[in-house]
Short mmCIF file of C-alpha atoms in Angstrom, two decimals:
data_model
loop_
_atom_site.label_atom_id
_atom_site.label_comp_id
_atom_site.label_asym_id
_atom_site.label_seq_id
_atom_site.Cartn_x
_atom_site.Cartn_y
_atom_site.Cartn_z
CA MET O 815 38.05 6.37 14.14
CA ALA O 816 40.77 3.78 14.08
CA ASN O 817 44.18 5.18 14.82
CA GLN O 818 46.37 5.81 11.82
CA ARG O 819 49.62 4.68 13.39
CA ARG O 820 51.62 2.98 10.72
CA GLU O 821 54.76 1.84 12.50
CA ALA O 822 54.79 -1.90 11.90
CA ALA O 823 52.89 -4.33 9.72
CA ILE O 824 52.55 -8.02 9.08
CA VAL O 825 54.17 -8.33 5.66
CA GLY O 826 54.84 -12.04 5.35
CA ILE O 827 52.91 -15.13 6.43
CA HIS O 828 53.06 -18.87 6.05
CA GLU O 829 51.04 -21.69 7.56
CA TYR O 830 52.72 -25.08 7.40
CA PRO O 831 50.23 -27.10 5.35
CA LEU O 832 50.41 -30.49 7.06
CA ARG O 833 48.82 -31.50 10.38
CA VAL O 834 50.47 -34.91 10.40
CA VAL O 835 54.17 -34.88 9.56
CA GLY O 836 56.52 -37.76 8.97
CA PRO O 837 58.95 -39.11 11.56
CA ASP O 838 61.89 -37.26 10.01
CA VAL O 839 60.33 -33.81 10.45
CA SER O 840 61.13 -31.93 13.66
CA ALA O 841 59.47 -28.89 15.17
CA MET O 842 62.54 -26.87 14.17
CA HIS O 843 62.19 -28.05 10.55
CA ILE O 844 58.62 -26.73 10.54
CA LYS O 845 59.81 -23.41 11.96
CA VAL O 846 62.61 -23.03 9.42
CA GLU O 847 60.48 -23.94 6.40
CA SER O 848 57.75 -21.58 7.58
CA ALA O 849 60.30 -18.80 8.07
CA ARG O 850 61.66 -19.24 4.55
CA LYS O 851 58.21 -19.18 2.98
CA ALA O 852 56.96 -16.23 5.06
CA LEU O 853 60.04 -14.24 4.04
CA GLU O 854 59.41 -15.21 0.39
CA ASP O 855 55.79 -14.12 0.79
CA ALA O 856 57.08 -10.71 1.86
CA GLY O 857 59.77 -10.51 -0.77
CA LEU O 858 62.42 -10.40 1.95
CA SER O 859 65.43 -12.62 2.53
CA TRP O 860 67.11 -14.54 5.30
CA LYS O 861 69.68 -11.81 5.91
CA ASP O 862 67.00 -9.15 6.47
CA VAL O 863 65.88 -10.63 9.80
CA ASP O 864 67.16 -8.50 12.68
CA ALA O 865 64.67 -9.47 15.43
CA VAL O 866 63.81 -13.01 16.48
CA TYR O 867 60.86 -14.03 18.65
CA ASP O 868 60.61 -17.56 19.96
CA ALA O 869 58.52 -19.36 22.56
CA GLY O 870 61.00 -22.21 22.99
CA GLU O 871 58.58 -24.89 21.77
CA GLY O 872 61.16 -26.15 19.27
CA GLY O 873 63.38 -27.12 22.19
CA LEU O 874 65.93 -24.33 21.75
CA GLY O 875 66.42 -21.41 24.14
CA GLY O 876 67.35 -17.80 23.58
CA LEU O 877 71.04 -18.65 23.30
CA GLU O 878 70.45 -21.26 20.62
CA ILE O 879 67.62 -20.07 18.43
CA ALA O 880 69.50 -17.52 16.29
CA ASP O 881 72.37 -20.00 16.11
CA TYR O 882 70.19 -22.73 14.60
CA PHE O 883 68.56 -20.44 12.05
CA GLY O 884 71.82 -18.65 11.27
CA PHE O 885 70.52 -15.15 11.99
CA ARG O 886 72.40 -12.30 13.65
CA PRO O 887 69.53 -10.49 15.37
CA THR O 888 69.96 -7.62 17.81
CA VAL O 889 66.52 -8.13 19.32
CA ILE O 890 65.93 -11.56 20.87
CA ASP O 891 62.66 -12.14 22.71
CA THR O 892 61.77 -15.51 24.23
CA THR O 893 58.36 -14.64 25.66
CA ALA O 894 56.61 -17.93 26.35
CA VAL O 895 53.11 -17.65 27.77
CA GLY O 896 51.56 -20.69 26.11
CA GLY O 897 49.17 -20.36 23.20
CA SER O 898 49.07 -16.56 23.22
CA SER O 899 52.88 -16.22 23.07
CA PHE O 900 52.59 -15.01 19.48
CA GLU O 901 50.21 -12.17 20.31
CA PHE O 902 52.56 -11.08 23.10
CA GLN O 903 55.50 -11.38 20.71
CA ALA O 904 53.73 -9.41 17.97
CA ALA O 905 53.09 -6.64 20.51
CA HIS O 906 56.76 -6.66 21.46
CA ALA O 907 57.85 -6.66 17.82
CA TRP O 908 55.64 -3.65 17.14
CA ARG O 909 57.20 -1.81 20.09
CA ALA O 910 60.76 -2.75 19.11
CA ILE O 911 60.20 -1.63 15.53
CA ALA O 912 58.45 1.59 16.59
CA ALA O 913 61.43 2.34 18.84
CA GLY O 914 63.79 1.89 15.91
CA LYS O 915 65.46 -1.18 17.41
CA ALA O 916 64.56 -3.49 14.53
CA LYS O 917 63.22 -3.49 10.98
CA VAL O 918 62.29 -7.09 10.22
CA ALA O 919 60.95 -9.30 13.01
CA LEU O 920 60.36 -13.02 12.61
CA LEU O 921 57.94 -15.09 14.69
CA THR O 922 57.91 -18.85 14.11
CA TYR O 923 56.07 -21.83 15.51
CA GLY O 924 56.51 -25.56 15.05
CA SER O 925 55.15 -28.59 16.84
CA THR O 926 54.85 -32.31 16.33
CA ALA O 927 52.36 -32.78 19.17
CA HIS O 928 50.26 -35.25 17.21
CA SER O 929 53.14 -37.39 15.97
CA GLN O 930 54.57 -37.57 19.49
CA SER O 931 51.13 -38.70 20.72
CA ARG O 932 51.14 -36.08 23.41
CA ALA O 933 48.02 -36.48 25.56
CA ILE O 934 47.64 -32.74 25.90
CA GLY O 935 43.98 -32.58 26.79
CA THR O 936 43.41 -35.74 28.75
CA GLY O 937 46.84 -36.45 30.20
CA GLY O 938 46.43 -34.72 33.54
CA ALA O 939 49.23 -34.05 36.00
CA THR O 940 51.98 -36.59 36.04
CA GLY O 941 53.60 -35.62 39.32
CA GLN O 942 56.92 -35.23 37.55
CA GLY O 943 59.38 -32.39 37.19
CA ALA O 944 60.57 -30.11 39.98
CA PRO O 945 57.83 -29.48 42.55
CA ARG O 946 56.29 -26.01 42.57
CA PRO O 947 53.79 -24.55 45.03
CA GLN O 948 51.06 -24.69 42.39
CA SER O 949 51.76 -28.26 41.30
CA ASN O 950 51.88 -29.46 44.89
CA MET O 951 48.37 -28.08 45.46
CA GLU O 952 46.89 -29.19 42.13
CA ASP O 953 48.51 -32.44 41.00
CA PRO O 954 46.63 -34.83 43.32
CA TRP O 955 43.14 -34.12 42.02
CA GLY O 956 43.20 -35.53 38.50
CA LEU O 957 42.53 -32.23 36.79
CA THR O 958 42.97 -32.76 33.06
CA LEU O 959 43.50 -29.76 30.83
CA ILE O 960 40.01 -30.19 29.38
CA ALA O 961 38.48 -30.40 32.87
CA GLY O 962 40.11 -27.06 33.66
CA TYR O 963 38.15 -25.44 30.83
CA ALA O 964 35.03 -27.48 31.65
CA MET O 965 35.01 -25.93 35.14
CA VAL O 966 34.77 -22.49 33.54
CA LYS O 967 31.91 -23.61 31.29
CA GLN O 968 30.13 -25.18 34.27
CA ARG O 969 30.30 -21.96 36.26
CA HIS O 970 29.25 -19.88 33.25
CA MET O 971 26.16 -22.08 32.82
CA PHE O 972 25.40 -21.79 36.54
CA GLN O 973 25.94 -18.05 36.78
CA TYR O 974 24.37 -16.94 33.47
CA HIS O 975 22.17 -19.89 32.42
CA THR O 976 24.14 -20.22 29.21
CA THR O 977 23.01 -23.34 27.33
CA ASN O 978 24.88 -26.16 25.62
CA GLU O 979 23.07 -25.19 22.40
CA GLN O 980 24.57 -21.71 22.59
CA PHE O 981 28.08 -23.04 23.16
CA ALA O 982 27.61 -25.40 20.21
CA GLU O 983 27.12 -22.42 17.85
CA ILE O 984 30.87 -21.83 18.11
CA SER O 985 31.70 -25.38 16.97
CA VAL O 986 29.17 -25.19 14.14
CA ALA O 987 30.49 -21.88 12.77
CA THR O 988 34.15 -22.88 12.86
CA ARG O 989 33.37 -26.21 11.19
CA LEU O 990 31.58 -24.43 8.35
CA HIS O 991 34.74 -22.41 7.81
CA ALA O 992 36.91 -25.53 7.97
CA THR O 993 34.90 -27.24 5.23
CA ARG O 994 35.86 -24.37 2.91
CA ASN O 995 39.59 -24.58 3.75
CA PRO O 996 41.32 -27.46 1.89
CA GLU O 997 44.13 -27.68 4.48
CA ALA O 998 41.56 -27.99 7.27
CA VAL O 999 39.68 -30.69 5.37
CA LYS O 1000 42.93 -32.58 4.89
CA ALA O 1001 43.70 -32.10 8.59
CA MET O 1002 40.37 -33.59 9.64
CA THR O 1003 40.86 -36.43 7.17
CA ASP O 1004 44.42 -37.18 8.28
CA LEU O 1005 43.44 -37.03 11.95
CA ALA O 1006 40.57 -39.46 11.30
CA PHE O 1007 37.68 -37.20 12.26
CA VAL O 1008 34.38 -39.10 12.15
CA GLY O 1009 33.15 -36.64 9.54
CA THR O 1010 34.75 -33.71 7.76
CA GLY O 1011 31.56 -31.97 6.62
CA GLU O 1012 29.40 -29.40 8.32
CA ILE O 1013 28.00 -30.25 11.75
CA SER O 1014 24.75 -29.31 13.47
CA ILE O 1015 24.11 -28.11 16.99
CA GLN O 1016 22.60 -31.54 17.64
CA ASP O 1017 25.84 -33.22 16.48
CA VAL O 1018 27.73 -31.25 19.11
CA LEU O 1019 25.22 -32.03 21.86
CA THR O 1020 25.32 -35.75 21.16
CA SER O 1021 29.09 -36.08 20.74
CA ARG O 1022 31.01 -38.00 23.39
CA MET O 1023 31.44 -36.43 26.82
CA ILE O 1024 35.13 -35.82 27.65
CA ALA O 1025 35.00 -33.71 30.82
CA ASP O 1026 31.46 -32.75 31.78
CA PRO O 1027 30.15 -30.30 30.56
CA LEU O 1028 32.59 -30.30 27.60
CA ARG O 1029 31.89 -32.73 24.77
CA LEU O 1030 34.22 -33.93 22.00
CA LEU O 1031 33.04 -31.45 19.35
CA GLU O 1032 33.70 -28.55 21.74
CA CYS O 1033 37.37 -29.53 22.05
CA CYS O 1034 40.19 -28.63 19.68
CA MET O 1035 42.14 -31.25 17.79
CA VAL O 1036 45.73 -32.25 18.58
CA SER O 1037 47.72 -31.88 15.35
CA ASP O 1038 51.22 -31.24 14.15
CA GLY O 1039 51.91 -27.96 12.44
CA GLY O 1040 53.30 -24.49 12.62
CA GLY O 1041 53.82 -21.27 10.77
CA ALA O 1042 55.64 -17.96 10.61
CA VAL O 1043 54.85 -14.26 10.64
CA VAL O 1044 57.13 -11.49 9.42
CA ILE O 1045 56.51 -8.06 10.95
CA ALA O 1046 58.34 -5.13 9.38
CA SER O 1047 58.80 -1.39 9.76
CA ARG O 1048 56.84 1.10 7.63
CA ASP O 1049 59.83 1.72 5.39
CA VAL O 1050 60.29 -1.98 4.72
CA ALA O 1051 56.53 -2.55 4.37
CA ARG O 1052 56.34 0.00 1.54
CA ASN O 1053 58.34 -2.34 -0.69
CA THR O 1054 57.04 -5.76 0.27
CA LYS O 1055 55.03 -7.89 -2.15
CA LYS O 1056 51.66 -8.00 -0.38
CA ARG O 1057 49.36 -5.40 1.12
CA PRO O 1058 50.66 -4.59 4.63
CA VAL O 1059 48.47 -5.46 7.59
CA TRP O 1060 49.14 -2.84 10.25
CA ILE O 1061 49.29 -3.44 13.97
CA ILE O 1062 47.26 -0.66 15.58
CA GLY O 1063 46.61 -1.95 19.10
CA SER O 1064 47.85 -4.53 21.58
CA GLY O 1065 47.11 -5.74 25.07
CA GLU O 1066 48.74 -8.33 27.31
CA ALA O 1067 47.65 -9.82 30.63
CA THR O 1068 47.66 -12.96 32.74
CA LYS O 1069 45.08 -14.24 35.22
CA TYR O 1070 45.21 -16.87 37.95
CA PRO O 1071 42.98 -18.47 40.57
CA GLU O 1072 42.11 -16.06 43.34
CA ASN O 1073 40.16 -16.50 46.53
CA GLY O 1074 36.69 -15.20 45.70
CA GLY O 1075 37.60 -14.60 42.05
CA ASP O 1076 35.27 -15.04 39.07
CA ILE O 1077 36.51 -17.95 36.98
CA THR O 1078 34.28 -16.97 34.04
CA VAL O 1079 36.38 -13.84 33.49
CA SER O 1080 39.53 -14.30 31.41
CA ALA O 1081 42.66 -12.18 31.28
CA GLY O 1082 41.07 -10.68 28.16
CA ALA O 1083 39.01 -8.46 30.45
CA GLN O 1084 42.29 -6.73 31.26
CA SER O 1085 44.13 -6.94 27.93
CA GLY O 1086 41.18 -6.47 25.55
CA PRO O 1087 40.12 -2.95 26.56
CA ILE O 1088 43.76 -1.82 26.48
CA ALA O 1089 44.11 -3.02 22.89
CA PHE O 1090 40.83 -1.48 21.74
CA ALA O 1091 41.56 1.85 23.42
CA GLU O 1092 44.97 2.00 21.77
CA ALA O 1093 43.55 1.10 18.38
CA GLY O 1094 40.75 3.63 18.69
CA VAL O 1095 38.14 1.12 17.57
CA ARG O 1096 35.09 -0.42 19.20
CA PRO O 1097 34.50 -4.18 19.27
CA GLY O 1098 31.37 -3.66 17.18
CA GLU O 1099 33.53 -2.39 14.29
CA ILE O 1100 35.66 -5.54 14.13
CA ASP O 1101 35.06 -7.58 10.95
CA ILE O 1102 37.12 -10.63 11.87
CA ALA O 1103 37.52 -12.07 15.37
CA MET O 1104 40.28 -14.64 15.51
CA ILE O 1105 39.79 -15.92 19.05
CA TYR O 1106 41.66 -18.88 20.43
CA ASP O 1107 39.17 -21.74 20.22
CA SER O 1108 40.83 -24.33 22.38
CA PHE O 1109 37.28 -25.03 23.58
CA THR O 1110 33.91 -23.38 23.05
CA ILE O 1111 34.04 -21.73 26.47
CA THR O 1112 37.32 -19.99 25.64
CA VAL O 1113 35.68 -18.14 22.75
CA LEU O 1114 32.51 -17.28 24.66
CA ALA O 1115 34.36 -15.92 27.69
CA ILE O 1116 36.76 -13.86 25.57
CA LEU O 1117 33.99 -12.41 23.35
CA GLU O 1118 32.38 -11.13 26.54
CA ASP O 1119 35.59 -9.97 28.16
CA MET O 1120 36.59 -7.99 25.06
CA ASP O 1121 33.20 -6.26 25.17
CA PHE O 1122 31.70 -7.74 22.02
CA CYS O 1123 28.74 -8.14 24.38
CA LYS O 1124 28.10 -7.74 28.09
CA LYS O 1125 29.47 -10.31 30.54
CA GLY O 1126 27.06 -13.20 30.75
CA GLU O 1127 25.36 -12.41 27.44
CA GLY O 1128 27.75 -14.35 25.22
CA GLY O 1129 25.27 -17.18 24.79
CA ALA O 1130 22.62 -14.93 23.30
CA PHE O 1131 25.28 -13.07 21.28
CA VAL O 1132 26.50 -16.15 19.39
CA GLN O 1133 23.03 -17.56 18.69
CA GLY O 1134 21.51 -17.86 15.24
CA GLY O 1135 24.72 -18.51 13.31
CA ARG O 1136 25.99 -14.98 13.84
CA LEU O 1137 29.67 -16.00 13.85
CA LYS O 1138 29.61 -17.52 10.34
CA PHE O 1139 31.55 -15.60 7.69
CA ASN O 1140 28.42 -15.09 5.59
CA SER O 1141 25.97 -14.15 8.35
CA GLY O 1142 26.06 -10.50 7.40
CA LYS O 1143 26.79 -9.61 11.01
CA LYS O 1144 30.06 -8.76 12.72
CA PRO O 1145 32.32 -10.35 13.72
CA ALA O 1146 33.09 -13.48 11.69
CA LEU O 1147 34.85 -15.99 13.95
CA ASN O 1148 37.91 -18.10 13.13
CA THR O 1149 37.38 -18.15 9.38
CA ASP O 1150 40.18 -20.70 8.85
CA GLY O 1151 38.29 -23.38 10.78
CA GLY O 1152 39.96 -22.68 14.11
CA GLY O 1153 41.57 -25.04 16.55
CA LEU O 1154 38.31 -26.94 16.66
CA SER O 1155 38.46 -27.96 13.00
CA SER O 1156 41.66 -26.83 11.29
CA ASN O 1157 44.88 -26.68 13.27
CA HIS O 1158 45.90 -27.04 16.90
CA PRO O 1159 49.42 -28.30 17.56
CA GLY O 1160 49.38 -27.02 21.15
CA MET O 1161 49.91 -23.25 20.86
CA ARG O 1162 47.50 -21.86 18.30
CA GLY O 1163 48.20 -18.17 18.70
CA ILE O 1164 50.23 -17.80 15.50
CA PHE O 1165 47.36 -19.05 13.33
CA LEU O 1166 45.17 -16.25 14.67
CA LEU O 1167 47.61 -13.70 13.24
CA LEU O 1168 47.93 -15.66 9.98
CA GLU O 1169 44.21 -15.87 9.20
CA ALA O 1170 43.57 -12.29 10.35
CA ALA O 1171 46.25 -11.18 7.88
CA ARG O 1172 44.75 -13.34 5.11
CA GLN O 1173 41.34 -11.74 5.66
CA LEU O 1174 42.74 -8.21 5.56
CA ARG O 1175 44.65 -9.09 2.38
CA GLY O 1176 41.53 -10.65 0.84
CA GLU O 1177 43.06 -14.15 0.72
CA SER O 1178 40.82 -16.21 3.01
CA HIS O 1179 38.86 -19.28 1.90
CA SER O 1180 35.91 -17.78 3.79
CA GLN O 1181 36.56 -14.20 2.81
CA VAL O 1182 34.44 -11.50 4.41
CA PRO O 1183 33.96 -8.85 1.69
CA ASN O 1184 35.94 -5.70 2.37
CA ALA O 1185 37.24 -6.84 5.77
CA ARG O 1186 39.16 -3.91 7.22
CA LEU O 1187 39.61 -4.59 10.93
CA ALA O 1188 40.54 -7.78 12.74
CA VAL O 1189 41.44 -8.82 16.24
CA ALA O 1190 43.66 -11.81 17.10
CA THR O 1191 43.16 -12.84 20.70
CA GLY O 1192 45.33 -15.63 21.99
CA ASN O 1193 44.84 -17.58 25.16
CA GLY O 1194 47.55 -19.66 26.76
CA GLY O 1195 47.96 -21.82 29.81
CA GLN O 1196 44.64 -23.03 31.19
CA LEU O 1197 41.54 -20.86 31.25
CA GLY O 1198 40.35 -22.31 34.57
CA SER O 1199 43.64 -21.71 36.35
CA ARG O 1200 46.57 -19.53 35.32
CA HIS O 1201 46.44 -18.27 31.78
CA SER O 1202 47.46 -15.47 29.45
CA THR O 1203 45.33 -13.49 27.02
CA GLY O 1204 47.04 -11.33 24.42
CA ALA O 1205 45.16 -9.21 21.88
CA ILE O 1206 46.42 -7.70 18.64
CA ILE O 1207 44.25 -5.38 16.58
CA LEU O 1208 45.03 -5.26 12.88
CA ALA O 1209 43.98 -2.87 10.13
CA ARG O 1210 44.49 -2.57 6.40
CA ASP O 1211 44.83 0.72 4.61
CA MET Z 981 35.62 -43.34 44.51
CA THR Z 982 36.72 -46.90 43.97
CA THR Z 983 40.10 -48.35 44.88
CA GLN Z 984 42.97 -46.95 42.89
CA ARG Z 985 45.61 -49.24 41.47
CA VAL Z 986 48.22 -46.54 41.02
CA PRO Z 987 48.51 -43.89 43.77
CA ARG Z 988 47.56 -40.33 42.85
CA PRO Z 989 50.33 -37.88 42.07
CA GLN Z 990 51.49 -36.71 45.49
CA PRO Z 991 52.86 -33.37 46.67
CA ARG Z 992 56.63 -33.58 46.62
CA PHE Z 993 59.30 -32.08 48.84
CA PRO Z 994 61.44 -30.13 49.40
CA GLU Z 995 58.99 -27.41 48.42
CA PRO Z 996 59.13 -24.84 51.20
CA ASP Z 997 55.91 -22.91 50.45
CA THR Z 998 53.47 -25.79 50.68
CA GLU Z 999 55.32 -28.14 53.07
CA PRO Z 1000 53.69 -26.71 56.25
CA PHE Z 1001 50.23 -27.15 54.71
CA TRP Z 1002 50.86 -30.78 53.83
CA LYS Z 1003 52.52 -31.58 57.18
CA ALA Z 1004 49.33 -30.42 58.94
CA THR Z 1005 47.19 -32.75 56.85
CA LYS Z 1006 48.74 -35.73 58.66
CA ASP Z 1007 46.69 -34.61 61.70
CA HIS Z 1008 43.69 -33.86 59.45
CA LYS Z 1009 44.13 -30.14 59.82
CA LEU Z 1010 43.17 -27.96 56.86
CA THR Z 1011 45.32 -24.86 57.16
CA TYR Z 1012 45.52 -21.51 55.40
CA GLN Z 1013 47.40 -18.25 55.87
CA LYS Z 1014 46.28 -14.75 56.70
CA CYS Z 1015 48.26 -11.52 56.54
CA ASN Z 1016 48.79 -9.96 59.97
CA ASP Z 1017 49.19 -6.53 58.37
CA CYS Z 1018 46.21 -6.30 55.99
CA ASN Z 1019 44.07 -9.31 56.93
CA THR Z 1020 44.12 -10.79 53.40
CA VAL Z 1021 43.62 -14.56 53.20
CA VAL Z 1022 46.51 -16.15 51.30
CA PHE Z 1023 46.08 -19.51 49.54
CA TYR Z 1024 47.87 -21.47 48.06
CA PRO Z 1025 50.55 -21.14 50.74
CA ARG Z 1026 53.38 -18.66 50.23
CA ARG Z 1027 55.74 -16.60 52.36
CA HIS Z 1028 54.31 -13.24 51.36
CA CYS Z 1029 50.93 -11.56 51.27
CA THR Z 1030 49.67 -11.40 47.68
CA LYS Z 1031 47.86 -8.11 48.36
CA CYS Z 1032 50.46 -6.03 50.24
CA GLY Z 1033 53.71 -7.98 49.90
CA SER Z 1034 54.17 -8.35 53.65
CA ALA Z 1035 56.10 -11.33 55.00
CA ASN Z 1036 54.06 -11.20 58.20
CA LEU Z 1037 51.69 -14.12 57.69
CA ALA Z 1038 50.10 -16.45 60.25
CA TRP Z 1039 48.73 -19.97 59.82
CA HIS Z 1040 45.12 -20.71 60.76
CA THR Z 1041 43.04 -23.88 60.76
CA SER Z 1042 39.82 -24.09 58.75
CA LYS Z 1043 36.64 -25.74 60.03
CA GLY Z 1044 36.56 -27.58 56.72
CA LEU Z 1045 33.14 -26.31 55.68
CA GLY Z 1046 32.41 -24.58 52.41
CA ALA Z 1047 30.59 -24.61 49.07
CA VAL Z 1048 31.40 -25.99 45.65
CA TYR Z 1049 32.42 -23.05 43.43
CA THR Z 1050 32.69 -25.02 40.20
CA PHE Z 1051 33.67 -28.48 39.02
CA SER Z 1052 34.00 -30.83 36.09
CA VAL Z 1053 33.25 -34.52 35.95
CA VAL Z 1054 36.21 -36.15 34.24
CA VAL Z 1055 35.20 -39.01 32.00
CA GLN Z 1056 38.46 -39.49 30.14
CA ASN Z 1057 41.88 -39.32 31.79
CA ARG Z 1058 44.85 -41.13 30.28
CA ASN Z 1059 46.88 -40.79 33.49
CA PRO Z 1060 47.14 -44.28 35.06
CA SER Z 1061 46.39 -42.87 38.52
CA PHE Z 1062 42.93 -41.82 37.39
CA ARG Z 1063 42.20 -43.90 34.29
CA ASP Z 1064 40.38 -46.65 36.17
CA LEU Z 1065 38.42 -44.47 38.57
CA GLY Z 1066 35.32 -44.01 36.47
CA ALA Z 1067 33.77 -40.55 36.33
CA TYR Z 1068 35.00 -38.33 39.15
CA ALA Z 1069 34.42 -34.70 40.10
CA VAL Z 1070 37.34 -32.29 40.28
CA GLY Z 1071 36.68 -28.69 41.17
CA TYR Z 1072 37.17 -25.72 43.43
CA VAL Z 1073 35.64 -25.44 46.90
CA ASP Z 1074 35.27 -22.05 48.60
CA LEU Z 1075 35.93 -22.52 52.32
CA ASP Z 1076 33.92 -20.40 54.74
CA GLU Z 1077 37.16 -18.75 55.94
CA GLY Z 1078 37.61 -17.21 52.48
CA PHE Z 1079 40.02 -19.42 50.56
CA ARG Z 1080 39.49 -21.50 47.44
CA ILE Z 1081 41.02 -24.97 47.14
CA MET Z 1082 41.20 -27.43 44.27
CA THR Z 1083 39.89 -30.82 45.33
CA ASN Z 1084 37.65 -33.77 44.48
CA VAL Z 1085 33.98 -33.84 45.45
CA VAL Z 1086 33.12 -37.37 46.58
CA GLY Z 1087 30.37 -39.18 48.46
CA VAL Z 1088 27.70 -38.88 45.77
CA LYS Z 1089 26.18 -41.63 43.66
CA ASN Z 1090 26.50 -39.92 40.30
CA PRO Z 1091 28.83 -36.93 40.17
CA SER Z 1092 27.35 -35.71 36.86
CA THR Z 1093 23.93 -35.17 38.40
CA ASP Z 1094 24.55 -34.98 42.15
CA VAL Z 1095 27.26 -32.32 42.39
CA LYS Z 1096 26.09 -28.70 41.93
CA CYS Z 1097 27.71 -25.30 42.06
CA GLY Z 1098 26.88 -23.75 45.42
CA MET Z 1099 26.38 -27.11 47.14
CA ARG Z 1100 27.49 -27.15 50.80
CA VAL Z 1101 30.36 -29.55 51.47
CA LYS Z 1102 32.65 -30.63 54.31
CA VAL Z 1103 36.18 -31.98 54.28
CA LYS Z 1104 36.75 -35.74 54.16
CA TRP Z 1105 40.33 -36.88 54.64
CA GLU Z 1106 41.92 -39.56 52.49
CA ASP Z 1107 45.11 -40.81 54.11
CA GLN Z 1108 47.82 -41.55 51.57
CA PRO Z 1109 50.14 -44.55 51.37
CA GLY Z 1110 53.09 -43.98 53.70
CA GLY Z 1111 50.93 -42.20 56.28
CA GLU Z 1112 52.73 -38.86 56.04
CA ILE Z 1113 50.03 -36.84 54.33
CA SER Z 1114 46.28 -36.91 53.90
CA LEU Z 1115 44.31 -35.40 51.02
CA PRO Z 1116 41.42 -33.06 51.81
CA LEU Z 1117 38.52 -34.31 49.67
CA PHE Z 1118 35.02 -32.88 50.13
CA GLU Z 1119 31.61 -34.53 50.47
CA PRO Z 1120 28.08 -33.17 50.87
CA ALA Z 1121 27.74 -31.47 54.28
#
């Protein structure tokens, strides 16, 4: 039975609606607007915030972030581990609140990656910045970010005979969910997707190759965007406007290239079981799996590593449309449309918490009836080299 | 690989961990470290053993033979150093001495069909402009 710890809950959420912002909107503007609306969603106010979590993506550091917002927090946490920063931060907020160090924690995210035309996926190393041991060994080879994930997919296909058709199931399911989410449809329209409707496995298999074996429809978009999450203590959560979404388990880990290591295994193999053990739930009980879909391989590897199925059996597990919200099977994957088809401004982890909370409140556009348990599993850095995987397990009463 | 108009990003110095490795490449020596206390192979280069923390490491020279662990064939790269190359294979090679290096697999007609996981490869040096370092690429053995 799921643990009944009720120390901290997500009580306020906001997802910035636009994926293409104007030139006069900064990342910090997105963070501030999202903070205001997430606090309104909770029925809390600016002055209630006593813990601030920030990954530095807005350009401000730990000394400056409270200053800009105008908060006076006594917990300041600048954990920055790429796209899963927000799962790590949610875990830290839970611990800080449980320890009595804070009552209202605010996590925000903002990015104008699209408007700045950042070539995140296909830019490759530039050979700039201070040299590091890793960059000196990796910059000369033309490894793009997408190629780093493609190497994992390649090895997975070699080791386990996973097929392109199986990987494509992940793109097809998330796109179905995106077509039901007006903000995702607008995102795909504004970002000039070739089509904004449902896609077939064949569509994925015939889309343009970017870094073999990853094709265009297996890759996330590059958008603007952001959001905010308010996490509060039990006492505060009793009086907030919406049904609290309790944090009942968390796990954090990083992984990196090792001599003789298995590249198909993510850091989720370390952090996932910790989160599930703490929550007292089995993967098979999870209704909603919000798993960072930077690429199809990211989802497949993490599903396996979190024990939704055995290692190497992810291909068979996702077959037959299982991940769709209306398949009648658990879990439903990325019911907001995911990074593949709704929102990916560079660090998607916050959206995993947002949609998981919407599902457990009953507010999703692809609502799974009576959803009670969700996992948000972020992945940051690069799956094929050094990366982070943070898992948060959420429950409603 | 065809001629490149813009040189690849190069290792830059001072960077004390990897400088000995790159200095050795000038003489076409592919070097790696091993812990004298626990025998662990350490790569990329550092000044401590990643298994036991010891500072007692020694440099060794690889025979340059190994197998492709995994790879991707990059079709789209906006970086000017690579944009005009056409499709090229970037990946990890496991050297027989027990270390894994990121590299390019070259010397095949069509990287998408001719490079395979597990394929035996040997080092092929590509001297860089300036003559101070050489890049260890790999080709079918």
